[in-house]
Each structure stands twice: as structure tokens, then as C-alpha cells.
PDB file of C-alpha atoms in Angstrom:
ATOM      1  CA  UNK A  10    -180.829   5.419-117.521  1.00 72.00           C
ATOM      2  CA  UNK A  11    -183.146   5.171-114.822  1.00 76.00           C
ATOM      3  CA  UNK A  12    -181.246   2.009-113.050  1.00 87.00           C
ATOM      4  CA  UNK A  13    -181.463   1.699-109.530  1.00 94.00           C
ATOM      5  CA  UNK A  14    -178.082   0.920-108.038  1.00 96.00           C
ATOM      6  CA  UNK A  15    -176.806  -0.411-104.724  1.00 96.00           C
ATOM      7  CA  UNK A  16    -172.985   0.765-104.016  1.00 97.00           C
ATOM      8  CA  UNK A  17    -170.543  -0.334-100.935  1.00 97.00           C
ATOM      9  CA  UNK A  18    -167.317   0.572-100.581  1.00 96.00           C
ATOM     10  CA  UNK A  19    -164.462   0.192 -97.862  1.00 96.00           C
ATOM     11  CA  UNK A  20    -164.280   3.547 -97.764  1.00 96.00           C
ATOM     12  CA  UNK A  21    -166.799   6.400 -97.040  1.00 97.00           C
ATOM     13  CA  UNK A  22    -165.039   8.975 -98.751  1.00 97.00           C
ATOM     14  CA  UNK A  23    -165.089   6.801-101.913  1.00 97.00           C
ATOM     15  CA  UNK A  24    -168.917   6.677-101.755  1.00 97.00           C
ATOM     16  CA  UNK A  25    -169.405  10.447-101.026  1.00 96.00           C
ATOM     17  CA  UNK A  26    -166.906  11.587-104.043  1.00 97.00           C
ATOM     18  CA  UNK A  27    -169.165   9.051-106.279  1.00 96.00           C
ATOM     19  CA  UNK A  28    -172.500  10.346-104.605  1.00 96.00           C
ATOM     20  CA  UNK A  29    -171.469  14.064-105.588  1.00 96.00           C
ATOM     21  CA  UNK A  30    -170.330  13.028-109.208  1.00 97.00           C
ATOM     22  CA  UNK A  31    -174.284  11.931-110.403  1.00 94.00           C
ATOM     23  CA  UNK A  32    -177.171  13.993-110.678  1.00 93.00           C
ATOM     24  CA  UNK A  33    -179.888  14.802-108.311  1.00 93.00           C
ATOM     25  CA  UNK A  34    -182.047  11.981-109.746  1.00 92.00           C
ATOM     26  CA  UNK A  35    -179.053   9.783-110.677  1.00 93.00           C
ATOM     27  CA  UNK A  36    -178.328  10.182-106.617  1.00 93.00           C
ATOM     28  CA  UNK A  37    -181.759   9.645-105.538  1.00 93.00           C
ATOM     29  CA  UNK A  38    -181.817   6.469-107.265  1.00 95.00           C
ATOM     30  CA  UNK A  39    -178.602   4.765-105.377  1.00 96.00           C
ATOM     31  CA  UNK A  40    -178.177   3.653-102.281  1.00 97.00           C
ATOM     32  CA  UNK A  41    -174.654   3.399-100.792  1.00 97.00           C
ATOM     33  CA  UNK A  42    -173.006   2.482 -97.544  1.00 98.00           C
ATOM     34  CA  UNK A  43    -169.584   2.050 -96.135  1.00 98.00           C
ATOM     35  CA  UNK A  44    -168.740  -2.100 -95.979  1.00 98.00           C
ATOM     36  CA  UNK A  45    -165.782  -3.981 -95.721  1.00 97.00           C
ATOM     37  CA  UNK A  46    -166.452  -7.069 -98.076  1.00 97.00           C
ATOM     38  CA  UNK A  47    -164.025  -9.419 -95.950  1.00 98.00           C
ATOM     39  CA  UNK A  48    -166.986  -9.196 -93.018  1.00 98.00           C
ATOM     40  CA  UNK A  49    -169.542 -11.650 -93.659  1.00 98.00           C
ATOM     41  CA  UNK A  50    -171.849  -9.962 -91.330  1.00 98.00           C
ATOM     42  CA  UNK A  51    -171.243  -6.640 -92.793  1.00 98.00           C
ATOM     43  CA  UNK A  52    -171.836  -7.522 -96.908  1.00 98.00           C
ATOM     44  CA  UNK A  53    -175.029  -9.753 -95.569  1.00 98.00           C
ATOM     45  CA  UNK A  54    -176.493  -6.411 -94.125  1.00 98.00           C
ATOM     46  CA  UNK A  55    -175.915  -4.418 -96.519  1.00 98.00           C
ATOM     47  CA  UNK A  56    -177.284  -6.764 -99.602  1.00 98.00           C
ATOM     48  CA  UNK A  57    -180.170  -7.133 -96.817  1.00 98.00           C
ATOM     49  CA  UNK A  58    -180.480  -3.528 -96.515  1.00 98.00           C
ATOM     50  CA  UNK A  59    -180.515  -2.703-100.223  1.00 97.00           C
ATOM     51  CA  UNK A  60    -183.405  -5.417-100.746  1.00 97.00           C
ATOM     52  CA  UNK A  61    -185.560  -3.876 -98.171  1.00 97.00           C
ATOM     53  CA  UNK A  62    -184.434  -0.191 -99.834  1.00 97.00           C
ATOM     54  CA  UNK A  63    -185.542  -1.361-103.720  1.00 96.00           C
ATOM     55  CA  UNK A  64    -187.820  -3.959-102.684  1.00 96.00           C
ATOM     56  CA  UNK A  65    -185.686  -6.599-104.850  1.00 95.00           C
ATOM     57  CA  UNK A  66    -182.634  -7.188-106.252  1.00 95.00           C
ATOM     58  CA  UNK A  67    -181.982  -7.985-110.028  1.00 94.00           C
ATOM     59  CA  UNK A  68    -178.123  -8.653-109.940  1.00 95.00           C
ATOM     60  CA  UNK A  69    -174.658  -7.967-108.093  1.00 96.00           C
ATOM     61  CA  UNK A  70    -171.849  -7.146-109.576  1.00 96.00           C
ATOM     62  CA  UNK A  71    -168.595  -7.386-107.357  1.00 96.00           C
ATOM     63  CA  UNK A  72    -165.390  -5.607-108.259  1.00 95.00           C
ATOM     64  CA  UNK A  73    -163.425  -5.971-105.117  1.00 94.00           C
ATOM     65  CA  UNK A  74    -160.705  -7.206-105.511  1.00 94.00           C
ATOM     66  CA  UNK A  75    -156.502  -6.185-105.043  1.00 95.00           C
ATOM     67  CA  UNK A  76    -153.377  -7.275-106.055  1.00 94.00           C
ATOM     68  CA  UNK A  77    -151.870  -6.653-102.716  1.00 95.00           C
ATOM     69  CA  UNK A  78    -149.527  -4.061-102.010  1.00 95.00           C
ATOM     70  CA  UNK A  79    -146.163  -5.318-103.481  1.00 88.00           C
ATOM     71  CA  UNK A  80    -147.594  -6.964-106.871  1.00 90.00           C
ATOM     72  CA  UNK A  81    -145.070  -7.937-109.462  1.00 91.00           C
ATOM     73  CA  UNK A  82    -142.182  -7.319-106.937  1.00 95.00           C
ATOM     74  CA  UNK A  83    -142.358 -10.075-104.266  1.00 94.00           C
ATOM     75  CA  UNK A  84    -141.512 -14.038-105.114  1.00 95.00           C
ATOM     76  CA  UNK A  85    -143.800 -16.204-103.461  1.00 94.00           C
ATOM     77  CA  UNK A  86    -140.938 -16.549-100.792  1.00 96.00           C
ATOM     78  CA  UNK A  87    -140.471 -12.992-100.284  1.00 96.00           C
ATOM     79  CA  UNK A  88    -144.787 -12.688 -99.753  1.00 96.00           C
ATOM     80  CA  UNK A  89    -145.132 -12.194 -95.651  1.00 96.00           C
ATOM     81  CA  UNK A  90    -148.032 -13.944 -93.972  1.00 97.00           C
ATOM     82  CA  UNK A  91    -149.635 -10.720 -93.511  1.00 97.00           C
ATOM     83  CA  UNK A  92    -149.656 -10.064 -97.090  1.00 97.00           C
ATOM     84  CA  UNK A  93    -151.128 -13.299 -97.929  1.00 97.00           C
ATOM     85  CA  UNK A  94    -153.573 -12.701 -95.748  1.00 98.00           C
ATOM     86  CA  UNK A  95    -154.936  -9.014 -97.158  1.00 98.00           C
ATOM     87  CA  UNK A  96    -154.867 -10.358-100.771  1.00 97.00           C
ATOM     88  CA  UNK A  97    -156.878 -13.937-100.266  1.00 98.00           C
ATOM     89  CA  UNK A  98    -159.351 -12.316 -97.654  1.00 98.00           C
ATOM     90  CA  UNK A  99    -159.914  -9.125-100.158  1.00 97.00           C
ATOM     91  CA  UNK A 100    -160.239 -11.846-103.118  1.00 98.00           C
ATOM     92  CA  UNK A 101    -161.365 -14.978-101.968  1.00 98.00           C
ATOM     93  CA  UNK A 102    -163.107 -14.433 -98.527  1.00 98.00           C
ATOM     94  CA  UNK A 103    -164.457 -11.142 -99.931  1.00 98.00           C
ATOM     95  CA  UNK A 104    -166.541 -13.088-102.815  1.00 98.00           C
ATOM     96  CA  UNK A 105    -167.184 -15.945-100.670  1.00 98.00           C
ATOM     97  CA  UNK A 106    -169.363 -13.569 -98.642  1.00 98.00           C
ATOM     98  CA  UNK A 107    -171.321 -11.963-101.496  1.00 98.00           C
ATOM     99  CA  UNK A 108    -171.982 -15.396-103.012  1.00 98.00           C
ATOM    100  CA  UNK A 109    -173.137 -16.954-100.091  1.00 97.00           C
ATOM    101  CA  UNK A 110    -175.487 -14.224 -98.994  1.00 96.00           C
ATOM    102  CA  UNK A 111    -176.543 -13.493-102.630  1.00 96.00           C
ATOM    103  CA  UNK A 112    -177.722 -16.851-103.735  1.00 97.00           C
ATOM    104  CA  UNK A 113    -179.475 -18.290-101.047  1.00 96.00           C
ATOM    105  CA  UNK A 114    -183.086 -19.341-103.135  1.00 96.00           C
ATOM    106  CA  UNK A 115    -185.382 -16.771-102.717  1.00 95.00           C
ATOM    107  CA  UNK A 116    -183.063 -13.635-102.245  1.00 97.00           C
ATOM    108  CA  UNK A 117    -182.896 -12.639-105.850  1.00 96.00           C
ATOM    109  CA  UNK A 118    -185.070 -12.452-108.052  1.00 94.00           C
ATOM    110  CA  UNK A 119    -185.416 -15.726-110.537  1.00 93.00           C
ATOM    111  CA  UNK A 120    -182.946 -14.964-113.307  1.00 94.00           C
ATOM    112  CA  UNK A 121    -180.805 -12.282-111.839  1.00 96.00           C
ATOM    113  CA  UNK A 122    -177.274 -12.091-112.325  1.00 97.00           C
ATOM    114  CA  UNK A 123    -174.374 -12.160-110.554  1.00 97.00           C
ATOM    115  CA  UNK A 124    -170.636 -10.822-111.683  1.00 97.00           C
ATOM    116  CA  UNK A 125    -167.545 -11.359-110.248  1.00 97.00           C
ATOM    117  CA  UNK A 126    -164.578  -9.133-111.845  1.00 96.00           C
ATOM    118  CA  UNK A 127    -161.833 -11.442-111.785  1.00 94.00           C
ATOM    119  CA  UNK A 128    -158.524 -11.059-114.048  1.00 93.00           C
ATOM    120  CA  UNK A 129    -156.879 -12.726-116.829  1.00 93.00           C
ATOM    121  CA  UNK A 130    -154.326 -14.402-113.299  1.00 91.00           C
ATOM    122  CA  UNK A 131    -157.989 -16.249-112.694  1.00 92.00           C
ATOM    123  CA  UNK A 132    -156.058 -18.498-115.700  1.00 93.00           C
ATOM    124  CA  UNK A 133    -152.476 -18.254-115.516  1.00 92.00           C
ATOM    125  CA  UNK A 134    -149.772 -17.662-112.816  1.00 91.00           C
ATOM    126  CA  UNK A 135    -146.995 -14.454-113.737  1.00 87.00           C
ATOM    127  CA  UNK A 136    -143.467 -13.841-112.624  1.00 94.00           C
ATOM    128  CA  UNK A 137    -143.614 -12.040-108.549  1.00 95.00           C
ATOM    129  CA  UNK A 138    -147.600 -12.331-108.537  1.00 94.00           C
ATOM    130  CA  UNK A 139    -148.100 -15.908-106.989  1.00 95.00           C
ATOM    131  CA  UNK A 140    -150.327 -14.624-104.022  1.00 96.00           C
ATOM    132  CA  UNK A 141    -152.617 -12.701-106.449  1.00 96.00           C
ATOM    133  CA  UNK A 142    -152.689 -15.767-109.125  1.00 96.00           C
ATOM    134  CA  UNK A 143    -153.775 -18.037-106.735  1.00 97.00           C
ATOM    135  CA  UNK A 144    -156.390 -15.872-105.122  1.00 97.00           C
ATOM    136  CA  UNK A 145    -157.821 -15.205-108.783  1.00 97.00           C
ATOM    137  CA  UNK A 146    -157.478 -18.953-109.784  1.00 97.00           C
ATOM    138  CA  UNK A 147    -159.944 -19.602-106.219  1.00 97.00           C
ATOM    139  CA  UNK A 148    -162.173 -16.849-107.037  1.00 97.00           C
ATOM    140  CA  UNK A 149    -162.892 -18.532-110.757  1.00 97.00           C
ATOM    141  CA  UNK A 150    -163.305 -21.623-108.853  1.00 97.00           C
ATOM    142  CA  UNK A 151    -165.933 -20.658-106.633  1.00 98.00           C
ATOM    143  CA  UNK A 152    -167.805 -18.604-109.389  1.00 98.00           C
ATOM    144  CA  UNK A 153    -167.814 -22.122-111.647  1.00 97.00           C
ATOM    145  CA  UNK A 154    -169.503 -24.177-108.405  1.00 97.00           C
ATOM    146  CA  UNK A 155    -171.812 -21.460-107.351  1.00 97.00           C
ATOM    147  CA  UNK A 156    -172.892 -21.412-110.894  1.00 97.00           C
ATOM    148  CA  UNK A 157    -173.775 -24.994-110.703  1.00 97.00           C
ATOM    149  CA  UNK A 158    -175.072 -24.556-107.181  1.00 96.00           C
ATOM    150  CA  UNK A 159    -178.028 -22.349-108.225  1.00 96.00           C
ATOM    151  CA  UNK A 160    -179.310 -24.430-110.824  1.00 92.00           C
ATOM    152  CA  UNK A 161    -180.397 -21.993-113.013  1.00 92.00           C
ATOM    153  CA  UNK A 162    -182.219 -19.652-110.620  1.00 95.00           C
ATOM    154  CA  UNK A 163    -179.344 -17.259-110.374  1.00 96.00           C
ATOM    155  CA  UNK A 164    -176.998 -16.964-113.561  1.00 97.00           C
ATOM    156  CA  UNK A 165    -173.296 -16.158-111.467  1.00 97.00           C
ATOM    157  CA  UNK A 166    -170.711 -15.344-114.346  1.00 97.00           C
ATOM    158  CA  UNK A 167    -166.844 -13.845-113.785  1.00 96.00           C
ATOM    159  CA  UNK A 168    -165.450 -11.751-116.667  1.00 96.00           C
ATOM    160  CA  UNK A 169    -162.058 -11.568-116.917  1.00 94.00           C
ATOM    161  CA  UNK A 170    -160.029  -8.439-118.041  1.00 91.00           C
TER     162      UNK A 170
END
């Protein structure tokens, strides 16, 4: 439809395999690179990058997220550090560094959006999911202050499926 769309993904493979499924002129109008969300550094480039590439930026939308590698299996108890640690970087760390690169005044344009994916855990805890809960509870916590933060440049929303 003629949008202009800026992709990252952990993994390069992921980005060629998407790349190869759009048109020529779908293609031509996207610009991708590799990024791990969880470096500050790295998601600050790349939002840079993409800005210089389109010459602005009307939203971000960020859908990175994970429910860890043992969801609905481990008690809190059971979780290992390391665990912990993949899941609340991934969810928490991951949007603190697209927020706080995204709505410095003056990086977006006045009245863009952005869209956190959270999940229906941003509201409620569940049986052997603890970890995740409590990184989705943060994450609609952060979106709710940033929100305020901007006052009203930036409108910063989190849908919940």
C-alpha cells in the first residue's frame, strides 16, 4: 500500500526469508537490518539509521517479545537465573531501549505513534508463567509513563492480545 517500513530482527535469516516474500517494489520500500533489541546501542542505530534512510519516522511498532523457553512448565522456584534473565532483558530491557531512543523530542515526527505488543499476562499472573507475567506487567508499566512522558507529542499505546 505504498508504506515505507523499517524491519530489525535478531536474526538475519528472518529478515532475508521476509525480504524474498514481498515484491520488487514492496522490497524497495523497506529497509531491514539484523539487531538485537536487548543492545541499547544497537536499536539506537538502527532507529537512527532508518531516519536518515526515510528521512522521518511516523511510528514504531515493537513486537519483541518471548515467553522464555520453558513457559507454562517452570514455578517461579523452578525459573533459573539465566532464564530470568533472557525473558526480562527480551521484554523489559528490550522496550526500554526502543522507548528511550524513540521518544526523545524531536526524533519523531509530532503525532507519531508508538506500539508495544504486550499480552493479556501485561494484566494478570497464570499458573508456571511468573517470569513472563511479571516482565509483561513492567512492559505495560513503562508504556503507561512514557505515555505521560511525551506529553502529547508522541502517542505510545500497548495492545494486548
Amino acid at each position: 500500500r505504498g508504506a515505507r517500513v523499517a524491519v530489525c530482527d535478531v536474526s538475519e535469516r528472518n529478515l532475508e526469508v521476509l525480504l524474498a516474500q514481498l515484491s520488487t517494489e514492496d522490497a524497495s520500500n523497506c529497509f531491514s537490518r539484523a539487531v538485537d533489541v536487548t543492545d541499547r546501542s544497537a536499536i539506537n542505530s538502527f532507529l537512527h539509521a532508518a531516519k536518515e534512510h526515510f528521512g522521518s519516522l511516523n511510528g514504531i511498532a515493537n513486537f519483541a517479545g518471548t515467553g522464555g523457553h520453558g513457559l507454562g512448565t517452570e514455578a517461579v522456584w523452578q525459573t533459573s537465573e539465566e532464564e530470568y534473565n533472557f525473558i526480562m532483558d527480551l521484554n523489559v530491557r528490550g522496550l526500554f531501549n526502543v522507548l528511550s531512543a524513540a521518544i526523545v523530542p524531536g526524533f519523531l515526527q509530532d503525532h507519531a505513534s508508538v506500539v508495544h505488543v504486550g499480552s493479556i499476562f501485561s494484566q494478570k499472573g497464570f499458573l508456571n508463567g511468573a517470569v513472563f507475567a511479571a516482565s509483561k506487567h513492567a512492559a505495560l508499566g513503562m508504556v503507561r509513563s512514557a505515555a505521560k512522558e511525551t506529553e502529547g507529542r508522541v502517542r505510545v499505546n500497548c495492545v494486548l492480545p
